[in-house]
Amino acid sequence: LAKGLIMADKMPHLADEVFQTLDPDDWDEFRESGHKVFDDMLDMLQGAGDTPIWRDISDKAIEALGTVVPHKPQGLDAVLSSFRQNIEPFMPGNHHPRYWGWANGAGTAYGLISTMLNTAYNANNIRHRHAGAWVELQVLDWFKDILKFPCESCGLLTSGGSMANFAGLSAARTAMTGAESRQYGIAWSGVKGYTVYASSQTHFSVAKAWDQLGMGYANARKIAVDAEDRLDLVALKKQIAADRRDGYSPIAIVGTLMTVGTGAIDPMGDIADLAQDEKLWFHVDAAIGVALAFSDKYKHLAIGVERADSIAFDLHKWLQQPYDVGAVLVRHADGLKNAFSFDAPYLREIKGSVADPPVAFSDLGLELSRANRALPVWFSMQIHGVEAFGRVVEHNIDLAQYLVEQVSKAPSLQLLAPAPLNIVNLRFEPPGAAEAGLNQLNEEILRQLHRRGIAVPSPTTIDGKMSIRVCIINHRTRKKDIDILVKAIGEIGLELIGKKKDAAE
Ligand SMILES: Cc1ncc(COP(=O)(O)O)c(C=O)c1O
């Protein structure tokens, strides 16, 4: 016997096979509990909007969530009961019709089924030969078609827009600086700095990616915007020229299809032309705006993104997919592979076996193990048909424009930025109110909207002014929800001013 091997008779657990299973002891009981949980979730989704949108987590729940390591089994009933008491009442609320915060998607009831199927098989879309790989390729092909991107381009589903931006910019880095930058690090070439250009309204994940790629976030240049928050081409050209003069090496320009702050769309065609002239990579961040391409009425706004070298977008935002899923497409068929592939003996491929993937996904991104993210997308796009997503987009934009109309009619409400599509920035500003104090007042209004469980817009700052930002990417929102919001802001605002007056008296 080789040194270190234990003989079978020295393994008492195997002698009469004492084992630990993690499957249910009683499948019938488990089945009953499982059906009940599923029914409860359906009730919850069917009644989305009937309960307060958000409740601040109780001290009791926080205490219950801070227990010691559970060494002994608690049992399904006990754990479900703790979930119901300590977790469920304090969920984020983005399934509710009046959730308009940040860019959080509402999800769908169908997502419950598809994520459950994924979990049952615990499929890992790593680099194996199973149907999930073809499902992902299929979903990516659908997006290439919708975004008019070339069939031969490569792509990957990611955990979201941040990772998709990272992957796209990583492809840009390798393509523009050469494979040696992967081997020896970006300092190998002795270049003073590699720069990327994006508007000041660009999502921070672009600069973060540049930072994490070792390029330095100061080299992610913030370019001025015009009055509509769109990247200013003149300022961009000037900055590129100045950088070249100063010894920097420009790599890429990023255009955003709907900025997170106001929904602005950068001039894609102009950026594509400039990138071509300057021989730079053109990356598009369409995390929110990808959904426009699903609408016959608005898809013209996405014209130009098909000229990009890479496009990042989210599916868990306006496209309603269950968290978490985003995607990146790169025009060059090997763009992602060149940036991410690695060899390892334990990843060897064997023809005709499980180890014979149609695509080695782990060579296209940062992750090795990956959820089978494509299945819910494949599922819901077929169930609803892509036109349904376009109609959600159109209705959401109509609702946002209805909100703009209500704000402009209300003497005590003010729009803080242009709202061309579905993102509205507003504040309470009673006639004659002094500027000082308005930020604090609007912060309190926002807090009260949340704390009273009425609605969840999110905060942002526009030209130094605290904004109540309403980003409508919610398929459950109706006109009456907008009326409730407008009324609540007015009432809470007046109530708070009254309170202040009372305190002063
Ligand atoms: C324009 C834009 N890009 C990127 C992101 C990052 O996406 P994710 O949160 O999926 O990482 C966001 C998120 O709101 C966004 O609005």
Short mmCIF file of C-alpha atoms and ligand atoms in Angstrom, two decimals:
data_model
loop_
_atom_site.label_atom_id
_atom_site.label_comp_id
_atom_site.label_asym_id
_atom_site.label_seq_id
_atom_site.Cartn_x
_atom_site.Cartn_y
_atom_site.Cartn_z
CA LEU A 1 0.00 0.00 0.00
CA ALA A 2 1.36 3.42 -0.96
CA LYS A 3 2.39 5.55 1.98
CA GLY A 4 -0.46 7.79 3.12
CA LEU A 5 -3.31 5.56 1.88
CA ILE A 6 -5.69 4.34 4.54
CA MET A 7 -6.80 0.75 4.35
CA ALA A 8 -10.53 0.11 4.00
CA ASP A 9 -10.81 -1.67 7.33
CA LYS A 10 -9.45 1.47 8.97
CA MET A 11 -12.44 3.44 7.62
CA PRO A 12 -15.24 2.39 9.97
CA HIS A 13 -17.71 4.77 8.31
CA LEU A 14 -17.48 2.79 5.11
CA ALA A 15 -17.65 -0.61 6.77
CA ASP A 16 -21.40 -0.32 7.34
CA GLU A 17 -21.67 2.92 5.34
CA VAL A 18 -22.67 5.62 7.74
CA PHE A 19 -23.32 8.63 5.54
CA GLN A 20 -24.68 12.12 5.67
CA THR A 21 -27.19 13.01 2.99
CA LEU A 22 -28.33 16.57 2.40
CA ASP A 23 -31.52 15.41 0.70
CA PRO A 24 -34.82 15.41 2.62
CA ASP A 25 -35.44 12.50 5.04
CA ASP A 26 -39.08 12.60 4.11
CA TRP A 27 -39.70 13.58 0.50
CA ASP A 28 -43.50 13.70 0.90
CA GLU A 29 -43.25 16.19 3.73
CA PHE A 30 -40.66 18.19 1.79
CA ARG A 31 -42.87 18.16 -1.32
CA GLU A 32 -45.77 19.54 0.71
CA SER A 33 -43.64 22.30 2.24
CA GLY A 34 -42.15 23.13 -1.17
CA HIS A 35 -45.57 23.48 -2.79
CA LYS A 36 -46.70 25.69 0.06
CA VAL A 37 -43.64 27.95 -0.31
CA PHE A 38 -44.26 28.20 -4.06
CA ASP A 39 -47.91 29.08 -3.46
CA ASP A 40 -46.93 31.71 -0.89
CA MET A 41 -44.55 33.30 -3.39
CA LEU A 42 -47.24 33.34 -6.06
CA ASP A 43 -49.66 35.00 -3.58
CA MET A 44 -46.98 37.54 -2.78
CA LEU A 45 -46.35 38.35 -6.44
CA GLN A 46 -50.04 38.36 -7.34
CA GLY A 47 -50.61 40.85 -4.54
CA ALA A 48 -47.47 42.93 -5.23
CA GLY A 49 -48.56 46.42 -4.31
CA ASP A 50 -51.00 45.39 -1.58
CA THR A 51 -48.40 45.66 1.15
CA PRO A 52 -46.08 48.53 2.11
CA ILE A 53 -43.21 48.68 -0.34
CA TRP A 54 -40.48 48.69 2.31
CA ARG A 55 -40.11 48.27 6.06
CA ASP A 56 -36.94 49.09 7.87
CA ILE A 57 -35.51 45.95 9.40
CA SER A 58 -36.39 45.56 13.09
CA ASP A 59 -33.79 45.33 15.85
CA LYS A 60 -35.29 41.94 16.67
CA ALA A 61 -34.66 40.69 13.15
CA ILE A 62 -31.10 42.03 13.15
CA GLU A 63 -30.52 40.22 16.42
CA ALA A 64 -32.03 37.03 15.02
CA LEU A 65 -29.73 37.31 12.01
CA GLY A 66 -26.66 37.55 14.20
CA THR A 67 -26.70 34.12 15.80
CA VAL A 68 -23.82 31.74 16.26
CA VAL A 69 -22.85 29.05 13.75
CA PRO A 70 -25.76 26.55 13.54
CA HIS A 71 -23.95 23.30 14.33
CA LYS A 72 -27.12 21.26 14.76
CA PRO A 73 -30.04 20.94 12.32
CA GLN A 74 -32.91 23.34 12.87
CA GLY A 75 -35.30 21.72 10.43
CA LEU A 76 -37.10 23.18 7.43
CA ASP A 77 -40.13 24.46 9.35
CA ALA A 78 -38.02 26.36 11.86
CA VAL A 79 -35.82 27.92 9.21
CA LEU A 80 -38.81 28.85 7.04
CA SER A 81 -40.46 30.39 10.06
CA SER A 82 -37.33 32.45 10.75
CA PHE A 83 -37.33 33.54 7.09
CA ARG A 84 -40.95 34.66 7.40
CA GLN A 85 -40.28 36.57 10.60
CA ASN A 86 -36.83 38.01 10.10
CA ILE A 87 -36.21 38.25 6.39
CA GLU A 88 -39.38 38.29 4.30
CA PRO A 89 -40.90 41.46 5.85
CA PHE A 90 -37.68 43.32 5.18
CA MET A 91 -37.08 42.44 1.54
CA PRO A 92 -36.05 45.32 -0.75
CA GLY A 93 -39.49 45.78 -2.37
CA ASN A 94 -38.47 45.93 -6.01
CA HIS A 95 -41.29 43.55 -6.97
CA HIS A 96 -43.71 46.34 -5.93
CA PRO A 97 -45.32 48.63 -8.56
CA ARG A 98 -43.96 51.76 -6.89
CA TYR A 99 -40.31 50.74 -6.80
CA TRP A 100 -38.37 53.15 -9.01
CA GLY A 101 -35.03 53.28 -7.21
CA TRP A 102 -31.60 53.16 -8.86
CA ALA A 103 -32.05 50.78 -11.79
CA ASN A 104 -33.40 47.73 -10.00
CA GLY A 105 -35.57 45.41 -12.06
CA ALA A 106 -38.91 44.10 -10.82
CA GLY A 107 -38.47 40.48 -11.93
CA THR A 108 -41.34 38.26 -13.06
CA ALA A 109 -43.39 35.36 -11.79
CA TYR A 110 -41.99 33.27 -14.65
CA GLY A 111 -38.51 33.87 -13.27
CA LEU A 112 -39.61 31.82 -10.25
CA ILE A 113 -40.05 28.77 -12.46
CA SER A 114 -36.90 29.18 -14.53
CA THR A 115 -34.62 29.84 -11.57
CA MET A 116 -36.17 26.86 -9.82
CA LEU A 117 -35.38 24.65 -12.81
CA ASN A 118 -31.82 25.93 -12.82
CA THR A 119 -31.46 25.26 -9.11
CA ALA A 120 -32.86 21.73 -9.40
CA TYR A 121 -30.13 20.78 -11.86
CA ASN A 122 -27.57 23.06 -10.21
CA ALA A 123 -26.18 23.62 -13.68
CA ASN A 124 -22.81 25.28 -13.95
CA ASN A 125 -22.21 26.93 -17.32
CA ILE A 126 -18.49 26.68 -16.98
CA ARG A 127 -17.07 24.97 -20.09
CA HIS A 128 -18.99 21.73 -20.43
CA ARG A 129 -21.03 19.96 -23.05
CA HIS A 130 -24.60 20.36 -21.88
CA ALA A 131 -27.69 22.08 -23.23
CA GLY A 132 -27.08 25.15 -21.06
CA ALA A 133 -24.11 26.06 -23.26
CA TRP A 134 -26.30 26.09 -26.37
CA VAL A 135 -28.98 28.03 -24.50
CA GLU A 136 -26.42 30.74 -23.71
CA LEU A 137 -25.24 30.83 -27.33
CA GLN A 138 -28.86 31.06 -28.45
CA VAL A 139 -29.62 33.96 -26.10
CA LEU A 140 -26.46 35.79 -27.19
CA ASP A 141 -27.46 35.29 -30.84
CA TRP A 142 -30.88 36.79 -30.14
CA PHE A 143 -29.19 39.87 -28.70
CA LYS A 144 -26.81 40.13 -31.65
CA ASP A 145 -29.87 40.12 -33.87
CA ILE A 146 -31.78 42.68 -31.80
CA LEU A 147 -28.76 45.00 -31.51
CA LYS A 148 -27.76 44.42 -35.17
CA PHE A 149 -24.35 43.16 -34.12
CA PRO A 150 -22.43 40.79 -36.44
CA CYS A 151 -23.22 37.06 -36.10
CA GLU A 152 -19.53 36.22 -35.83
CA SER A 153 -19.02 38.46 -32.79
CA CYS A 154 -18.40 36.75 -29.45
CA GLY A 155 -20.26 37.23 -26.21
CA LEU A 156 -20.82 36.17 -22.65
CA LEU A 157 -23.52 36.48 -20.05
CA THR A 158 -22.15 38.19 -16.96
CA SER A 159 -23.35 38.92 -13.45
CA GLY A 160 -24.40 42.39 -14.57
CA GLY A 161 -23.44 45.63 -16.28
CA SER A 162 -20.34 46.25 -14.17
CA MET A 163 -18.80 42.92 -15.13
CA ALA A 164 -19.90 43.42 -18.73
CA ASN A 165 -18.14 46.80 -18.83
CA PHE A 166 -15.10 45.16 -17.29
CA ALA A 167 -15.08 42.41 -19.92
CA GLY A 168 -15.55 44.84 -22.82
CA LEU A 169 -12.77 47.12 -21.59
CA SER A 170 -10.54 44.16 -20.90
CA ALA A 171 -11.00 43.12 -24.54
CA ALA A 172 -10.14 46.71 -25.51
CA ARG A 173 -7.01 46.64 -23.39
CA THR A 174 -5.68 43.42 -24.92
CA ALA A 175 -6.59 44.39 -28.48
CA MET A 176 -5.01 47.83 -28.19
CA THR A 177 -1.92 47.11 -26.10
CA GLY A 178 -1.05 43.61 -27.34
CA ALA A 179 -0.96 40.20 -25.69
CA GLU A 180 2.24 41.15 -23.84
CA SER A 181 0.25 43.40 -21.54
CA ARG A 182 -1.45 40.26 -20.22
CA GLN A 183 1.84 38.49 -19.82
CA TYR A 184 3.97 41.21 -18.30
CA GLY A 185 1.45 43.75 -17.02
CA ILE A 186 0.58 47.04 -18.61
CA ALA A 187 3.81 48.70 -17.49
CA TRP A 188 5.86 46.51 -19.87
CA SER A 189 5.55 48.97 -22.76
CA GLY A 190 6.78 51.95 -20.73
CA VAL A 191 3.80 54.05 -21.89
CA LYS A 192 3.04 56.96 -19.57
CA GLY A 193 -0.59 55.91 -19.23
CA TYR A 194 -3.40 54.32 -21.21
CA THR A 195 -6.54 56.43 -21.34
CA VAL A 196 -10.24 55.78 -21.82
CA TYR A 197 -12.78 58.55 -22.49
CA ALA A 198 -16.35 58.72 -21.23
CA SER A 199 -18.76 61.48 -20.29
CA SER A 200 -18.93 62.83 -16.75
CA GLN A 201 -22.37 61.15 -16.53
CA THR A 202 -20.97 57.67 -17.26
CA HIS A 203 -21.58 54.97 -14.67
CA PHE A 204 -18.69 54.58 -12.22
CA SER A 205 -18.24 50.94 -13.24
CA VAL A 206 -16.30 52.15 -16.30
CA ALA A 207 -13.64 53.94 -14.22
CA LYS A 208 -13.70 51.05 -11.75
CA ALA A 209 -12.97 48.59 -14.55
CA TRP A 210 -10.12 50.80 -15.76
CA ASP A 211 -8.76 50.84 -12.24
CA GLN A 212 -9.05 47.06 -11.83
CA LEU A 213 -7.40 46.50 -15.21
CA GLY A 214 -4.37 48.23 -13.78
CA MET A 215 -4.80 51.33 -15.95
CA GLY A 216 -5.51 53.75 -13.11
CA TYR A 217 -8.89 55.39 -12.65
CA ALA A 218 -7.39 58.85 -13.16
CA ASN A 219 -6.75 57.68 -16.72
CA ALA A 220 -10.50 57.20 -17.21
CA ARG A 221 -11.07 60.74 -18.44
CA LYS A 222 -14.35 62.42 -17.57
CA ILE A 223 -15.52 64.46 -20.54
CA ALA A 224 -17.95 67.37 -20.25
CA VAL A 225 -21.58 66.97 -21.32
CA ASP A 226 -24.00 69.27 -23.15
CA ALA A 227 -27.25 70.67 -21.72
CA GLU A 228 -28.91 67.28 -22.32
CA ASP A 229 -26.20 65.37 -20.45
CA ARG A 230 -24.73 63.93 -23.68
CA LEU A 231 -21.01 63.56 -24.19
CA ASP A 232 -19.57 66.73 -25.74
CA LEU A 233 -17.63 65.76 -28.88
CA VAL A 234 -15.61 68.98 -28.98
CA ALA A 235 -14.39 68.50 -25.41
CA LEU A 236 -13.66 64.86 -26.19
CA LYS A 237 -11.52 65.68 -29.24
CA LYS A 238 -9.60 68.29 -27.25
CA GLN A 239 -8.87 65.87 -24.43
CA ILE A 240 -7.66 63.14 -26.79
CA ALA A 241 -5.35 65.62 -28.57
CA ALA A 242 -4.02 66.94 -25.26
CA ASP A 243 -3.35 63.43 -23.98
CA ARG A 244 -1.52 62.41 -27.14
CA ARG A 245 0.57 65.56 -26.87
CA ASP A 246 1.37 64.75 -23.24
CA GLY A 247 2.57 61.24 -24.03
CA TYR A 248 -0.51 59.25 -23.01
CA SER A 249 -1.75 56.45 -25.16
CA PRO A 250 -5.53 56.67 -25.78
CA ILE A 251 -7.28 53.28 -25.95
CA ALA A 252 -11.04 53.60 -26.01
CA ILE A 253 -14.10 55.85 -26.03
CA VAL A 254 -17.21 54.82 -24.11
CA GLY A 255 -20.68 55.90 -25.19
CA THR A 256 -23.63 55.38 -22.87
CA LEU A 257 -27.04 54.36 -24.14
CA MET A 258 -29.04 55.94 -21.30
CA THR A 259 -27.08 57.36 -18.40
CA VAL A 260 -28.05 56.29 -14.94
CA GLY A 261 -28.75 59.86 -13.78
CA THR A 262 -31.10 61.20 -16.42
CA GLY A 263 -31.33 58.62 -19.22
CA ALA A 264 -29.21 60.66 -21.65
CA ILE A 265 -28.00 59.00 -24.84
CA ASP A 266 -24.53 59.83 -26.11
CA PRO A 267 -24.17 60.59 -29.85
CA MET A 268 -23.29 57.06 -30.91
CA GLY A 269 -22.72 57.70 -34.62
CA ASP A 270 -20.38 60.65 -33.94
CA ILE A 271 -18.45 58.67 -31.35
CA ALA A 272 -18.12 55.75 -33.78
CA ASP A 273 -16.78 58.13 -36.46
CA LEU A 274 -14.31 59.69 -34.06
CA ALA A 275 -13.14 56.32 -32.75
CA GLN A 276 -12.57 55.24 -36.34
CA ASP A 277 -10.61 58.42 -37.17
CA GLU A 278 -8.54 58.20 -34.00
CA LYS A 279 -8.10 54.41 -34.29
CA LEU A 280 -9.62 53.88 -30.85
CA TRP A 281 -11.84 51.13 -29.47
CA PHE A 282 -15.53 52.08 -29.20
CA HIS A 283 -17.30 50.57 -26.19
CA VAL A 284 -21.00 51.10 -25.46
CA ASP A 285 -22.54 50.88 -22.01
CA ALA A 286 -26.18 50.04 -22.71
CA ALA A 287 -26.92 48.69 -19.22
CA ILE A 288 -30.27 50.46 -19.13
CA GLY A 289 -30.81 51.49 -22.75
CA VAL A 290 -30.56 48.02 -24.31
CA ALA A 291 -34.30 47.72 -23.71
CA LEU A 292 -34.98 50.54 -26.19
CA ALA A 293 -33.94 48.20 -28.99
CA PHE A 294 -36.97 46.00 -28.15
CA SER A 295 -39.44 48.78 -28.94
CA ASP A 296 -40.49 49.66 -32.49
CA LYS A 297 -41.18 53.17 -31.25
CA TYR A 298 -37.79 53.76 -29.61
CA LYS A 299 -35.30 51.43 -31.28
CA HIS A 300 -34.05 54.25 -33.51
CA LEU A 301 -32.46 55.71 -30.35
CA ALA A 302 -30.08 52.76 -30.27
CA ILE A 303 -28.82 53.39 -33.81
CA GLY A 304 -25.03 53.53 -33.80
CA VAL A 305 -24.42 50.96 -31.07
CA GLU A 306 -24.07 48.34 -33.82
CA ARG A 307 -20.84 50.12 -34.81
CA ALA A 308 -19.24 49.49 -31.41
CA ASP A 309 -16.30 47.18 -30.84
CA SER A 310 -17.96 46.02 -27.65
CA ILE A 311 -21.37 46.47 -26.00
CA ALA A 312 -22.20 45.90 -22.34
CA PHE A 313 -25.81 45.62 -21.22
CA ASP A 314 -27.99 44.41 -18.41
CA LEU A 315 -30.88 42.00 -18.50
CA HIS A 316 -31.84 42.32 -14.84
CA LYS A 317 -32.79 45.98 -15.19
CA TRP A 318 -35.36 47.10 -17.78
CA LEU A 319 -35.54 43.62 -19.30
CA GLN A 320 -36.97 42.22 -16.03
CA GLN A 321 -34.78 39.12 -15.77
CA PRO A 322 -34.13 37.57 -12.35
CA TYR A 323 -30.88 38.65 -10.72
CA ASP A 324 -28.20 38.48 -11.74
CA VAL A 325 -27.57 38.70 -15.44
CA GLY A 326 -25.93 41.09 -17.87
CA ALA A 327 -24.05 40.53 -21.10
CA VAL A 328 -21.13 41.64 -23.20
CA LEU A 329 -20.74 41.33 -26.96
CA VAL A 330 -17.39 41.91 -28.66
CA ARG A 331 -17.25 42.46 -32.44
CA HIS A 332 -14.01 40.55 -33.02
CA ALA A 333 -14.75 36.82 -32.84
CA ASP A 334 -11.74 36.24 -30.57
CA GLY A 335 -11.93 39.53 -28.68
CA LEU A 336 -12.92 38.00 -25.34
CA LYS A 337 -10.80 34.88 -25.73
CA ASN A 338 -7.72 36.98 -26.42
CA ALA A 339 -8.37 38.90 -23.22
CA PHE A 340 -9.30 36.08 -20.84
CA SER A 341 -8.20 32.60 -21.93
CA PHE A 342 -5.95 30.51 -19.72
CA ASP A 343 -4.76 26.92 -19.96
CA ALA A 344 -4.94 24.43 -17.13
CA PRO A 345 -4.53 20.63 -17.27
CA TYR A 346 -7.75 20.09 -15.30
CA LEU A 347 -9.67 21.97 -17.99
CA ARG A 348 -8.48 19.69 -20.80
CA GLU A 349 -11.07 19.01 -23.46
CA ILE A 350 -11.96 15.44 -24.50
CA LYS A 351 -13.99 15.08 -27.71
CA GLY A 352 -17.44 13.62 -27.26
CA SER A 353 -17.34 13.81 -23.45
CA VAL A 354 -18.81 16.28 -20.96
CA ALA A 355 -15.46 18.01 -21.34
CA ASP A 356 -16.22 18.98 -24.96
CA PRO A 357 -17.97 22.35 -24.81
CA PRO A 358 -19.22 24.20 -27.88
CA VAL A 359 -17.58 27.26 -26.29
CA ALA A 360 -15.23 27.39 -23.32
CA PHE A 361 -17.10 30.16 -21.51
CA SER A 362 -14.49 30.43 -18.80
CA ASP A 363 -12.05 31.58 -21.51
CA LEU A 364 -14.30 34.55 -22.26
CA GLY A 365 -14.53 36.18 -18.86
CA LEU A 366 -13.29 36.38 -15.33
CA GLU A 367 -15.43 33.61 -13.86
CA LEU A 368 -14.81 29.89 -14.08
CA SER A 369 -17.91 28.51 -12.37
CA ARG A 370 -20.99 30.40 -13.56
CA ALA A 371 -24.69 30.09 -12.97
CA ASN A 372 -26.70 28.94 -15.96
CA ARG A 373 -27.84 32.54 -16.40
CA ALA A 374 -29.19 32.07 -19.88
CA LEU A 375 -32.04 29.74 -18.95
CA PRO A 376 -34.37 32.35 -17.38
CA VAL A 377 -33.71 34.67 -20.32
CA TRP A 378 -34.37 31.92 -22.88
CA PHE A 379 -37.49 31.00 -20.94
CA SER A 380 -39.06 34.41 -20.59
CA MET A 381 -38.20 35.73 -24.04
CA GLN A 382 -40.10 32.84 -25.54
CA ILE A 383 -42.97 32.94 -23.08
CA HIS A 384 -43.63 36.66 -23.51
CA GLY A 385 -42.14 37.24 -26.95
CA VAL A 386 -39.63 40.08 -27.26
CA GLU A 387 -42.33 42.53 -28.39
CA ALA A 388 -43.81 42.39 -24.88
CA PHE A 389 -40.58 43.84 -23.49
CA GLY A 390 -40.83 46.65 -26.03
CA ARG A 391 -44.36 47.41 -24.86
CA VAL A 392 -43.17 47.55 -21.22
CA VAL A 393 -40.55 50.09 -22.33
CA GLU A 394 -43.15 52.19 -24.14
CA HIS A 395 -45.59 52.13 -21.22
CA ASN A 396 -42.83 53.02 -18.74
CA ILE A 397 -41.81 56.00 -20.87
CA ASP A 398 -45.46 57.12 -21.14
CA LEU A 399 -45.74 56.92 -17.35
CA ALA A 400 -42.55 58.95 -16.87
CA GLN A 401 -43.84 61.59 -19.29
CA TYR A 402 -47.13 61.62 -17.37
CA LEU A 403 -45.10 62.25 -14.22
CA VAL A 404 -43.25 65.10 -15.96
CA GLU A 405 -46.64 66.57 -16.86
CA GLN A 406 -47.89 66.31 -13.26
CA VAL A 407 -44.71 67.91 -11.96
CA SER A 408 -44.96 70.81 -14.37
CA LYS A 409 -48.59 71.36 -13.32
CA ALA A 410 -47.82 71.32 -9.59
CA PRO A 411 -46.60 74.72 -8.34
CA SER A 412 -44.63 73.13 -5.50
CA LEU A 413 -42.76 70.56 -7.62
CA GLN A 414 -39.80 71.25 -9.86
CA LEU A 415 -38.09 69.20 -12.54
CA LEU A 416 -34.32 69.19 -12.00
CA ALA A 417 -33.16 67.81 -15.34
CA PRO A 418 -34.47 67.01 -18.79
CA ALA A 419 -36.41 63.73 -18.68
CA PRO A 420 -36.42 62.55 -22.27
CA LEU A 421 -37.37 58.96 -21.48
CA ASN A 422 -38.19 57.12 -18.26
CA ILE A 423 -35.95 58.77 -15.64
CA VAL A 424 -37.42 61.81 -13.90
CA ASN A 425 -35.53 63.99 -11.42
CA LEU A 426 -37.69 66.25 -9.30
CA ARG A 427 -37.92 67.98 -6.00
CA PHE A 428 -40.43 69.64 -3.72
CA GLU A 429 -39.96 73.37 -3.89
CA PRO A 430 -42.90 75.39 -2.60
CA PRO A 431 -43.23 78.82 -4.24
CA GLY A 432 -40.98 81.37 -2.58
CA ALA A 433 -38.91 78.73 -0.73
CA ALA A 434 -35.30 79.71 0.00
CA GLU A 435 -32.67 77.47 -1.63
CA ALA A 436 -30.97 76.82 1.70
CA GLY A 437 -32.73 73.93 3.36
CA LEU A 438 -34.31 72.50 0.21
CA ASN A 439 -31.77 69.71 -0.05
CA GLN A 440 -32.41 68.63 3.51
CA LEU A 441 -36.16 68.96 3.03
CA ASN A 442 -36.12 66.75 -0.07
CA GLU A 443 -33.89 64.21 1.60
CA GLU A 444 -36.46 63.97 4.38
CA ILE A 445 -39.30 63.63 1.87
CA LEU A 446 -37.46 60.75 0.22
CA ARG A 447 -36.81 59.13 3.58
CA GLN A 448 -40.50 59.44 4.48
CA LEU A 449 -41.62 57.97 1.14
CA HIS A 450 -39.51 54.94 2.00
CA ARG A 451 -40.28 54.74 5.71
CA ARG A 452 -44.03 55.09 5.23
CA GLY A 453 -43.88 52.30 2.68
CA ILE A 454 -45.35 54.48 -0.09
CA ALA A 455 -42.76 54.41 -2.88
CA VAL A 456 -39.05 53.89 -3.47
CA PRO A 457 -37.46 56.49 -5.73
CA SER A 458 -33.72 56.96 -5.11
CA PRO A 459 -31.59 60.01 -4.32
CA THR A 460 -29.13 61.73 -6.58
CA THR A 461 -27.62 65.19 -6.88
CA ILE A 462 -28.19 67.38 -9.91
CA ASP A 463 -26.22 70.65 -10.06
CA GLY A 464 -25.84 70.54 -6.29
CA LYS A 465 -29.56 69.95 -5.75
CA MET A 466 -30.91 66.88 -3.97
CA SER A 467 -33.11 65.07 -6.46
CA ILE A 468 -35.88 62.57 -5.93
CA ARG A 469 -35.02 60.34 -8.87
CA VAL A 470 -37.78 58.21 -10.35
CA CYS A 471 -36.46 55.56 -12.74
CA ILE A 472 -39.45 53.68 -14.14
CA ILE A 473 -38.29 50.29 -15.41
CA ASN A 474 -41.10 48.45 -13.67
CA HIS A 475 -43.65 46.41 -15.64
CA ARG A 476 -46.06 46.55 -12.69
CA THR A 477 -46.31 50.36 -12.46
CA ARG A 478 -49.63 51.95 -13.45
CA LYS A 479 -50.81 55.56 -13.81
CA LYS A 480 -52.45 55.45 -10.38
CA ASP A 481 -49.03 54.73 -8.83
CA ILE A 482 -47.67 57.95 -10.32
CA ASP A 483 -50.68 59.83 -8.89
CA ILE A 484 -49.97 58.32 -5.47
CA LEU A 485 -46.34 59.48 -5.67
CA VAL A 486 -47.14 63.04 -6.71
CA LYS A 487 -49.78 63.38 -4.00
CA ALA A 488 -47.50 61.90 -1.34
CA ILE A 489 -44.56 64.19 -2.17
CA GLY A 490 -46.83 67.23 -1.97
CA GLU A 491 -48.44 66.15 1.28
CA ILE A 492 -45.24 65.09 3.02
CA GLY A 493 -43.52 68.28 1.84
CA LEU A 494 -46.26 70.48 3.29
CA GLU A 495 -46.35 68.46 6.47
CA LEU A 496 -42.59 68.88 6.94
CA ILE A 497 -42.69 72.62 6.29
CA GLY A 498 -45.56 72.88 8.76
CA LYS A 499 -43.54 70.95 11.32
CA LYS A 500 -40.60 73.27 10.83
CA LYS A 501 -42.83 76.32 11.29
CA ASP A 502 -44.37 74.81 14.43
CA ALA A 503 -40.91 74.18 15.87
CA ALA A 504 -39.85 77.76 15.21
CA GLU A 505 -42.93 79.17 16.94
C1 LIG B 1 -25.45 52.88 -17.15
C2 LIG B 1 -25.07 51.79 -16.19
N1 LIG B 1 -23.96 51.06 -16.41
C3 LIG B 1 -23.58 50.07 -15.60
C4 LIG B 1 -24.30 49.77 -14.47
C5 LIG B 1 -23.84 48.66 -13.57
O1 LIG B 1 -24.70 47.57 -13.70
P1 LIG B 1 -24.79 46.42 -12.59
O2 LIG B 1 -25.44 47.04 -11.41
O3 LIG B 1 -25.65 45.39 -13.25
O4 LIG B 1 -23.42 45.95 -12.32
C6 LIG B 1 -25.45 50.51 -14.18
C7 LIG B 1 -26.22 50.24 -12.97
O5 LIG B 1 -27.15 50.93 -12.62
C8 LIG B 1 -25.86 51.54 -15.07
O6 LIG B 1 -26.95 52.26 -14.86
#
